[in-house]
mmCIF file of C-alpha atoms in Angstrom:
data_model
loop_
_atom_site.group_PDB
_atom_site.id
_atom_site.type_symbol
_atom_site.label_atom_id
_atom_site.label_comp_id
_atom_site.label_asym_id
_atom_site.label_seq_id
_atom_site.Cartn_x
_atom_site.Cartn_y
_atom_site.Cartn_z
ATOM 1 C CA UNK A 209 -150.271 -74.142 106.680
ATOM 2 C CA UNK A 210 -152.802 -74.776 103.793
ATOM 3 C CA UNK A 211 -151.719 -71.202 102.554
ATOM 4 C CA UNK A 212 -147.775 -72.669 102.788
ATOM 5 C CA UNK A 213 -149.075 -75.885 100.733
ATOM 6 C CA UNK A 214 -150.783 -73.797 98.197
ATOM 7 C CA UNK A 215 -147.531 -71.761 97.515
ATOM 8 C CA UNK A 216 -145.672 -75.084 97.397
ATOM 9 C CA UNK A 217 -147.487 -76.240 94.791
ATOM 10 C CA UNK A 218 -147.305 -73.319 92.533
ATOM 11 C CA UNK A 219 -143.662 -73.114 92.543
ATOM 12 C CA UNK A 220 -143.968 -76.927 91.198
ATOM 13 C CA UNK A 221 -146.497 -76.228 88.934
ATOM 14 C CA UNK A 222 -144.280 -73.713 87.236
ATOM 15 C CA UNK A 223 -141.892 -76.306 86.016
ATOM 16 C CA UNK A 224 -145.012 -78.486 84.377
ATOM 17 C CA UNK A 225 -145.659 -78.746 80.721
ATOM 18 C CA UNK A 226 -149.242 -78.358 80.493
ATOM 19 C CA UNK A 227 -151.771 -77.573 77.708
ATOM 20 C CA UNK A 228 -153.746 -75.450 80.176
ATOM 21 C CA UNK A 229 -154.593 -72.117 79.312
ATOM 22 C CA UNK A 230 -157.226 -69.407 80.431
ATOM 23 C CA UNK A 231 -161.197 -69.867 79.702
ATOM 24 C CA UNK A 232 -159.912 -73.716 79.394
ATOM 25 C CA UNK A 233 -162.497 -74.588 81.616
ATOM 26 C CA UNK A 234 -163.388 -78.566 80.690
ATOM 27 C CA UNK A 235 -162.685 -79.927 83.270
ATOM 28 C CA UNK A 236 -164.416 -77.411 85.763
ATOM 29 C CA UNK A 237 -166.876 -79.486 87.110
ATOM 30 C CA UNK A 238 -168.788 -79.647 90.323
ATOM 31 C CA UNK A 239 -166.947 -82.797 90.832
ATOM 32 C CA UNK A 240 -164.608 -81.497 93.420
ATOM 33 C CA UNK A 241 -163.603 -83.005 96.402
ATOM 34 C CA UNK A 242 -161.854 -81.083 98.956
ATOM 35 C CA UNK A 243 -161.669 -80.072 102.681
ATOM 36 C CA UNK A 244 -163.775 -78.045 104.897
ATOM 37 C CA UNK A 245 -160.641 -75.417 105.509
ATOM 38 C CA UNK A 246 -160.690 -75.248 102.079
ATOM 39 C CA UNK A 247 -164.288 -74.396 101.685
ATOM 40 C CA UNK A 248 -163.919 -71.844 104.357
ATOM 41 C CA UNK A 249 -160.877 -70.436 102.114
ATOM 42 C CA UNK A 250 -163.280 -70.278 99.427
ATOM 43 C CA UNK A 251 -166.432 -68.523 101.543
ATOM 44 C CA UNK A 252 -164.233 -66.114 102.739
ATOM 45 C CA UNK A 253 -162.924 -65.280 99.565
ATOM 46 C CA UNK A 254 -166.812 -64.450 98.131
ATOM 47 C CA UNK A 255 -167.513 -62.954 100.686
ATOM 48 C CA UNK A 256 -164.191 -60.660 100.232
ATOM 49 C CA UNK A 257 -166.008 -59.966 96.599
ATOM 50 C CA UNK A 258 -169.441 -59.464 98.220
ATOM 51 C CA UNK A 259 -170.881 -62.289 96.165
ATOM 52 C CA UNK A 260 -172.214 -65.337 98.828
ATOM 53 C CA UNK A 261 -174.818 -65.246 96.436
ATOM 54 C CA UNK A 262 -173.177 -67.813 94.326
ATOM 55 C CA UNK A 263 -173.533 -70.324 96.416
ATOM 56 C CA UNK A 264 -177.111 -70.543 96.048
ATOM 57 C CA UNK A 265 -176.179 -72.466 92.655
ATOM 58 C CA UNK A 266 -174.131 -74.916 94.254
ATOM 59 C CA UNK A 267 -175.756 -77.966 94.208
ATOM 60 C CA UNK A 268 -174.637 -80.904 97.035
ATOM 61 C CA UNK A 269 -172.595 -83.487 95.262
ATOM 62 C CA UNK A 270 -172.596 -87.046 95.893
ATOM 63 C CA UNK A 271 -170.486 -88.292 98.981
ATOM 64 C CA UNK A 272 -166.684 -89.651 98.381
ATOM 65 C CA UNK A 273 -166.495 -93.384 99.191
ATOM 66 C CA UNK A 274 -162.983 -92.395 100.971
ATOM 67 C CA UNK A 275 -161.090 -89.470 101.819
ATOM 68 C CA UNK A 276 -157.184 -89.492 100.465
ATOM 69 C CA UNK A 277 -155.625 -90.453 103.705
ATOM 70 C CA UNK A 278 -158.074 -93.465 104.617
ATOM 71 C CA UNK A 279 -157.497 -94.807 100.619
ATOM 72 C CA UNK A 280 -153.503 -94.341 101.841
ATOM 73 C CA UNK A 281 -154.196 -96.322 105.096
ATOM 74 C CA UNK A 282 -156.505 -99.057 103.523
ATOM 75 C CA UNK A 283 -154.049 -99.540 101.022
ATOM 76 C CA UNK A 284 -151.272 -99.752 103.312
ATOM 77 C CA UNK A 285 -153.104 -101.904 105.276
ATOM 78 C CA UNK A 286 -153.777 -104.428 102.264
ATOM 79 C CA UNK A 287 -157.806 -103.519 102.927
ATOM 80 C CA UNK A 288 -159.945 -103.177 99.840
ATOM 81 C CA UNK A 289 -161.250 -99.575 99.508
ATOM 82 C CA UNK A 290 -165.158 -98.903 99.701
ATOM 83 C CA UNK A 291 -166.526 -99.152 96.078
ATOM 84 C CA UNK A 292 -167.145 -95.427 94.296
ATOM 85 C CA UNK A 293 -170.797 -94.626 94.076
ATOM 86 C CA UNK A 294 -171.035 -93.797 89.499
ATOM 87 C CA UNK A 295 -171.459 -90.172 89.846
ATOM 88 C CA UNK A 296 -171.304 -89.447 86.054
ATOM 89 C CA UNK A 297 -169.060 -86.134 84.610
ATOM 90 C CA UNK A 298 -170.986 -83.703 86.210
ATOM 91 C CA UNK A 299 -171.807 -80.100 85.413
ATOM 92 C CA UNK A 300 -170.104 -77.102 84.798
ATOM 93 C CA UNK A 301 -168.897 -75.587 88.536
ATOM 94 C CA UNK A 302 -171.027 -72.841 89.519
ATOM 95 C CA UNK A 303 -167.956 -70.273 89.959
ATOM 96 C CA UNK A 304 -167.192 -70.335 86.306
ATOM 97 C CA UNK A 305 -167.720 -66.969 84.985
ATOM 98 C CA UNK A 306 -167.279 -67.472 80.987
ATOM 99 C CA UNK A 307 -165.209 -70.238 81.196
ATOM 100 C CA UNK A 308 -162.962 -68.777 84.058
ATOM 101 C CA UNK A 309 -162.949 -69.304 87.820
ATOM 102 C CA UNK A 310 -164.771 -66.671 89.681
ATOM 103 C CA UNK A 311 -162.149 -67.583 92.893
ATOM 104 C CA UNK A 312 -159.140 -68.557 91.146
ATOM 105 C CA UNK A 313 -156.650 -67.537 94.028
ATOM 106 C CA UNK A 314 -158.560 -69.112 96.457
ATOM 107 C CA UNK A 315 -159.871 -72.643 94.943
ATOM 108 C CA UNK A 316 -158.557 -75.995 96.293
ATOM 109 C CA UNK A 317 -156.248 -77.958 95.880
ATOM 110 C CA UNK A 318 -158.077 -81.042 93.445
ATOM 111 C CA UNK A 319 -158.457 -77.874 90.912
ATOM 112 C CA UNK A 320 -155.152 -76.448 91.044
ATOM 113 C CA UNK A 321 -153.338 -79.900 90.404
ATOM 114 C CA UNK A 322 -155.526 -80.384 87.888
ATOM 115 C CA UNK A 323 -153.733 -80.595 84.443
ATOM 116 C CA UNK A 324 -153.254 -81.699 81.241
ATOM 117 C CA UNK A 325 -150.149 -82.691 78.623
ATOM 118 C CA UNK A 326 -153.084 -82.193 75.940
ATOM 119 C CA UNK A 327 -155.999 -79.540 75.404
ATOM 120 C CA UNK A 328 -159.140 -81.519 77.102
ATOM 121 C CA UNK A 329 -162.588 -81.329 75.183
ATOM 122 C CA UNK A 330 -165.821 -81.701 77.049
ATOM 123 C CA UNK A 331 -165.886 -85.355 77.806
ATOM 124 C CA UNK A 332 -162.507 -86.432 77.512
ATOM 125 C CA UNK A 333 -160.184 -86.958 80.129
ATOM 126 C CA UNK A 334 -156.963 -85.551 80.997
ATOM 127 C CA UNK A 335 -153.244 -86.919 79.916
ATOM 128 C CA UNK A 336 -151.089 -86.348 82.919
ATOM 129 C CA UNK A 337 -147.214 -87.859 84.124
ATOM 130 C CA UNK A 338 -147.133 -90.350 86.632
ATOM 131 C CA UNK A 339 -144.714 -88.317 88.448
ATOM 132 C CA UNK A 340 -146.764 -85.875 88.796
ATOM 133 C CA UNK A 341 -149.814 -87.811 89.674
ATOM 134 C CA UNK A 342 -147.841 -89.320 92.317
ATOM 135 C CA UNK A 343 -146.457 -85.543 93.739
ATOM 136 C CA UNK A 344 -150.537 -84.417 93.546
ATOM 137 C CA UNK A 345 -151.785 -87.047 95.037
ATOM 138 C CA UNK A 346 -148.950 -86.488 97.898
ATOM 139 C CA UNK A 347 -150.133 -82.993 98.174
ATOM 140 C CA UNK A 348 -153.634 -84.100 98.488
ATOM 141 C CA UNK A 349 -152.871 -86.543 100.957
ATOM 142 C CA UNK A 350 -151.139 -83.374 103.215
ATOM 143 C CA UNK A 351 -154.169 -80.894 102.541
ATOM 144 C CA UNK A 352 -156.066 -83.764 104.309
ATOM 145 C CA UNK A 353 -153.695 -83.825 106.912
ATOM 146 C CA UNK A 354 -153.865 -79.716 107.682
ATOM 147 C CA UNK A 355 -157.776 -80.521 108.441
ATOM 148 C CA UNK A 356 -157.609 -83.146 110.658
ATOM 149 C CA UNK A 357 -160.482 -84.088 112.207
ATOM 150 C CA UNK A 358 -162.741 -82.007 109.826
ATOM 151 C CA UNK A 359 -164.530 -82.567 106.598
ATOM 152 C CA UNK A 360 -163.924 -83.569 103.313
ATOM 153 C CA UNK A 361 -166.560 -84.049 100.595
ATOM 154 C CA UNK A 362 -167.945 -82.557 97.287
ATOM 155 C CA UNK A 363 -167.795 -78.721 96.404
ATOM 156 C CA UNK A 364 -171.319 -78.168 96.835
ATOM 157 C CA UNK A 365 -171.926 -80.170 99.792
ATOM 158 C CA UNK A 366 -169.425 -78.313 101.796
ATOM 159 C CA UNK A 367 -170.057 -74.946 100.711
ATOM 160 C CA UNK A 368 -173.052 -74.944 100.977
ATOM 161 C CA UNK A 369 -173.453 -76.603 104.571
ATOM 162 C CA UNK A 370 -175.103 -74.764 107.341
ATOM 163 C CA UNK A 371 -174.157 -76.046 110.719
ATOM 164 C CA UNK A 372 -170.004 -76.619 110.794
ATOM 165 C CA UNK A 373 -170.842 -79.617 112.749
ATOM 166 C CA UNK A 374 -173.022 -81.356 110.659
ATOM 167 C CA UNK A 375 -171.658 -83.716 108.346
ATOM 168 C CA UNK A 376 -174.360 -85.431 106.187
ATOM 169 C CA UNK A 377 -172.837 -86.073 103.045
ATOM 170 C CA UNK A 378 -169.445 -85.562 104.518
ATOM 171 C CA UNK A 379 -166.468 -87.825 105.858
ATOM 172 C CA UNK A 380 -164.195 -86.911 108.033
ATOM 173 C CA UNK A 381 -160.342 -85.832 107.447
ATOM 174 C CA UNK A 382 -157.889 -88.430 108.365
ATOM 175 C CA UNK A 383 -154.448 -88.433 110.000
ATOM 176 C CA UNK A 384 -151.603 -88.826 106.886
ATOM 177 C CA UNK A 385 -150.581 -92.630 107.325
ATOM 178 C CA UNK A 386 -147.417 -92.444 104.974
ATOM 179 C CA UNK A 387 -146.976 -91.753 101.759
ATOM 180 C CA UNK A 388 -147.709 -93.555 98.856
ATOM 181 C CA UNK A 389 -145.978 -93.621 95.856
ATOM 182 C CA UNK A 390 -144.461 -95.952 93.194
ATOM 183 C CA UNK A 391 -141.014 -97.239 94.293
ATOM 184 C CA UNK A 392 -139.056 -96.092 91.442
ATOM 185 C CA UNK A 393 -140.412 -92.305 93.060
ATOM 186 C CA UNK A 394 -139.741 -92.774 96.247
ATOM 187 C CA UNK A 395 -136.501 -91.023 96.871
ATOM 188 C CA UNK A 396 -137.647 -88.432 94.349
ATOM 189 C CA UNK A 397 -141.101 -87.429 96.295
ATOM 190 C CA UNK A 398 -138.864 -87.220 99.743
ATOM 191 C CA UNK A 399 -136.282 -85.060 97.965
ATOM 192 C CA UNK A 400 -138.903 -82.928 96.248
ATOM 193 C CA UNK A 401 -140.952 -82.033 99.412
ATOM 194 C CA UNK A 402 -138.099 -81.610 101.817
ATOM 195 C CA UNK A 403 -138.470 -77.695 100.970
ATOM 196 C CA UNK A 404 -142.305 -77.892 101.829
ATOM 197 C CA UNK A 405 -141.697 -79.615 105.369
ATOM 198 C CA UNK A 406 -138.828 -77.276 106.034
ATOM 199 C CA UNK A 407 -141.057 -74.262 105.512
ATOM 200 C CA UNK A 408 -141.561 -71.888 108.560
ATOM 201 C CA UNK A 409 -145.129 -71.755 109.842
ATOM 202 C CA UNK A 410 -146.131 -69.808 113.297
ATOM 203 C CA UNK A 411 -142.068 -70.555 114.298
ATOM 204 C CA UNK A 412 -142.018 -73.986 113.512
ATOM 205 C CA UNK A 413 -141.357 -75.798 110.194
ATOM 206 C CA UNK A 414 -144.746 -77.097 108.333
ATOM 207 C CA UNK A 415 -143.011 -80.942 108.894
ATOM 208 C CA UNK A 416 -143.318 -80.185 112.696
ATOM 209 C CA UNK A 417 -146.553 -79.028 112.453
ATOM 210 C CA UNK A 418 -147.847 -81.932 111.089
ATOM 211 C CA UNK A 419 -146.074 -84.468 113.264
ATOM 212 C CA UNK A 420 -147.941 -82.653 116.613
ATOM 213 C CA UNK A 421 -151.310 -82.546 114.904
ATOM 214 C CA UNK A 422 -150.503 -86.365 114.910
ATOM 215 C CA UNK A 423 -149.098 -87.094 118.020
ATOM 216 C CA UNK A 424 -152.197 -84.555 119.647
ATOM 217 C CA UNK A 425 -154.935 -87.107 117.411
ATOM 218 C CA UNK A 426 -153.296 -89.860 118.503
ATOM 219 C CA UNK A 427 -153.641 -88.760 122.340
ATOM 220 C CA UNK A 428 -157.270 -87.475 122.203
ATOM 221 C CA UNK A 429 -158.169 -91.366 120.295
#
């Protein structure tokens, strides 16, 4: 499924204006949240190139005040979020290899939706679309969704874990509550990932999929 998401999300990308280009690496940080399935993505794929070694310069970043699904669900709820811990810009990611990513094809989802209308300098801060913003953080909220039930938390924390189980430093993934968006891209977001839910996973579209990982977390709480 995360595989099917990552495919869906390149086909979007395609259509993006962006100033990104490659060795434009500013804002590859090791500020990167993201899920454990997607850090096992990522060990697999150095271990594919022999090179585990890399983690050893991963250092454990600090822990998210919220996953993207529980922000969804407070803010549905009309909670108040928990208040972000000031974590600062961060430093370069340890997979850069002069200024490219060392696991390009296989690196998550917050970097690949990553973008920019504008070259970025060290520092600055990206100029995105709303729209798109809103379709990311949709995406985001769905990569969550794939991992129910396991973790989410900085790049180095959850590469570099030892036990599975453990989760110092670590939240856990949350169910997706609904999606949020602006109301004037509303209809757009349901039109625009009708394609993604309709896509065939294991005999079953991706939409079902998601709906029984639901319905089976809802059971076993």
């Amino acid at each position: 499924m995360l595989h099917s998401l990552y495919r869906f999300q390149a086909q979007m990308e395609a259509s993006r204006e962006v100033a990104c280009a490659p060795g434009c690496a500013a804002c590859c940080t090791d500020r990167v949240y993201l899920t454990g399935l997607e850090g096992d993505l990522l060990r697999r794929e150095l271990a594919r190139q022999g090179r585990l070694g890399l983690l050893a310069r991963l250092e454990p970043g600090p822990k998210p005040a919220y996953t993207c699904n529980q922000l969804a669900r407070l803010c549905i709820e009309g909670q108040e979020p928990p208040e972000e811990v000031a974590s600062g810009q961060g430093a370069a990611c340890a997979l850069l290899e002069d200024g490219r990513c060392g696991v390009y094809e296989a690196r998550p989802l917050a970097c690949r939706v990553m973008a920019s209308r504008v070259r970025c300098r060290e520092g600055g801060g990206a100029q995105g679309d709303p729209w798109w913003f809103t379709l990311d953080t949709a995406l985001m909220q769905i990569a969550e969704h794939i991992d129910l039930g396991g973790m989410y938390g900085s790049l180095g924390t959850v590469l570099r874990r030892e036990d599975p189980l453990k989760g110092e430093g670590l939240l856990s993934c949350e169910p997706l509550p609904g999606l949020v968006a602006p109301p004037e891209h509303q209809a757009r977001l349901q039109q625009t990932l009708g394609p993604l839910f309709a896509t065939p996973v294991d005999g079953r579209p991706l939409g079902q999929w998601l709906d029984l990982m639901r319905a089976e977390s809802g059971a076993k709480g």
